[in-house]
Amino acid sequence: MTKPQTRPAFTPHLTPVNREPSADAMSVEEFNDLLRRLNLSRDAAARLLGVNERTARRWAIGHTPILPVAARFLRFLVRAKISPITVMETLAS
């Protein structure tokens, strides 16, 4: 019998554990601050970002790392002063 190959440990967003966090890494505090600035509930943020509501809740309390693409998108909305409502209306049409 052969031994199963060991796989490197990965975080949920596929960043190797032993590497530095990416420039897109977002803290729980920043995530919650951006939601406040965008006037989004966790559930509304989940719908906007296309993730499960439980995922957004886990991000908001620090149980799982925030996906880099979600972090970039939220930062973009705040910097560009784009309302999440505008985004959702545009996607729905």
Short mmCIF file of C-alpha atoms in Angstrom, two decimals:
data_model
loop_
_atom_site.label_atom_id
_atom_site.label_comp_id
_atom_site.label_asym_id
_atom_site.label_seq_id
_atom_site.Cartn_x
_atom_site.Cartn_y
_atom_site.Cartn_z
CA MET A 1 0.00 0.00 0.00
CA THR A 2 1.23 3.49 -0.80
CA LYS A 3 0.89 6.39 1.58
CA PRO A 4 -1.50 9.15 0.58
CA GLN A 5 0.28 12.28 -0.54
CA THR A 6 0.15 15.13 1.90
CA ARG A 7 -1.26 18.35 0.59
CA PRO A 8 -0.17 21.81 1.70
CA ALA A 9 -2.49 23.57 4.11
CA PHE A 10 -4.62 26.27 2.56
CA THR A 11 -7.01 28.87 3.91
CA PRO A 12 -10.49 28.99 2.33
CA HIS A 13 -9.42 31.58 -0.22
CA LEU A 14 -6.52 29.37 -1.43
CA THR A 15 -3.67 31.42 -0.02
CA PRO A 16 -0.95 29.13 1.36
CA VAL A 17 -0.91 29.36 5.15
CA ASN A 18 2.80 30.16 5.46
CA ARG A 19 2.75 33.13 3.08
CA GLU A 20 2.24 36.79 3.84
CA PRO A 21 -1.35 37.99 3.53
CA SER A 22 -2.18 39.48 0.16
CA ALA A 23 -2.48 43.21 -0.34
CA ASP A 24 -6.22 42.61 -0.68
CA ALA A 25 -6.53 41.09 2.80
CA MET A 26 -9.25 42.77 4.82
CA SER A 27 -9.67 42.91 8.56
CA VAL A 28 -12.96 42.26 10.30
CA GLU A 29 -12.98 45.88 11.44
CA GLU A 30 -12.54 47.19 7.90
CA PHE A 31 -15.22 44.83 6.56
CA ASN A 32 -17.73 45.98 9.15
CA ASP A 33 -16.77 49.64 8.63
CA LEU A 34 -17.29 49.36 4.87
CA LEU A 35 -20.69 47.74 5.39
CA ARG A 36 -21.62 50.62 7.70
CA ARG A 37 -20.37 53.22 5.20
CA LEU A 38 -22.30 51.53 2.39
CA ASN A 39 -25.39 51.22 4.62
CA LEU A 40 -25.47 47.45 4.07
CA SER A 41 -26.63 44.75 6.44
CA ARG A 42 -24.66 41.50 6.45
CA ASP A 43 -27.45 39.77 4.55
CA ALA A 44 -27.61 42.55 1.94
CA ALA A 45 -23.83 42.41 1.58
CA ALA A 46 -24.07 38.66 1.02
CA ARG A 47 -26.61 39.16 -1.76
CA LEU A 48 -24.49 41.90 -3.34
CA LEU A 49 -21.32 39.80 -3.20
CA GLY A 50 -23.00 36.58 -4.31
CA VAL A 51 -22.22 34.59 -1.18
CA ASN A 52 -24.33 32.79 1.41
CA GLU A 53 -25.60 34.89 4.32
CA ARG A 54 -23.72 32.61 6.70
CA THR A 55 -20.48 33.41 4.87
CA ALA A 56 -20.99 37.16 5.35
CA ARG A 57 -21.72 36.59 9.03
CA ARG A 58 -18.55 34.54 9.40
CA TRP A 59 -16.56 37.29 7.71
CA ALA A 60 -18.07 39.91 10.00
CA ILE A 61 -17.04 38.07 13.16
CA GLY A 62 -13.67 36.84 11.91
CA HIS A 63 -14.40 33.12 11.64
CA THR A 64 -13.30 32.94 8.01
CA PRO A 65 -11.06 35.17 5.89
CA ILE A 66 -12.79 37.63 3.59
CA LEU A 67 -12.37 36.76 -0.06
CA PRO A 68 -9.93 39.15 -1.74
CA VAL A 69 -12.34 39.81 -4.62
CA ALA A 70 -15.06 40.80 -2.13
CA ALA A 71 -12.63 43.08 -0.30
CA ARG A 72 -11.59 44.81 -3.54
CA PHE A 73 -15.20 45.26 -4.64
CA LEU A 74 -16.35 46.79 -1.35
CA ARG A 75 -13.36 49.16 -1.31
CA PHE A 76 -14.11 50.12 -4.91
CA LEU A 77 -17.75 50.96 -4.12
CA VAL A 78 -16.72 53.22 -1.24
CA ARG A 79 -13.92 54.98 -3.14
CA ALA A 80 -16.02 55.45 -6.28
CA LYS A 81 -19.03 56.52 -4.20
CA ILE A 82 -21.26 53.98 -5.92
CA SER A 83 -24.40 52.93 -4.10
CA PRO A 84 -24.89 49.19 -3.68
CA ILE A 85 -28.52 49.80 -4.66
CA THR A 86 -27.35 51.13 -8.03
CA VAL A 87 -25.24 48.00 -8.52
CA MET A 88 -28.12 45.67 -7.66
CA GLU A 89 -30.56 47.58 -9.89
CA THR A 90 -28.10 47.51 -12.78
CA LEU A 91 -27.51 43.78 -12.38
CA ALA A 92 -31.25 43.12 -12.21
CA SER A 93 -32.03 44.92 -15.47
#
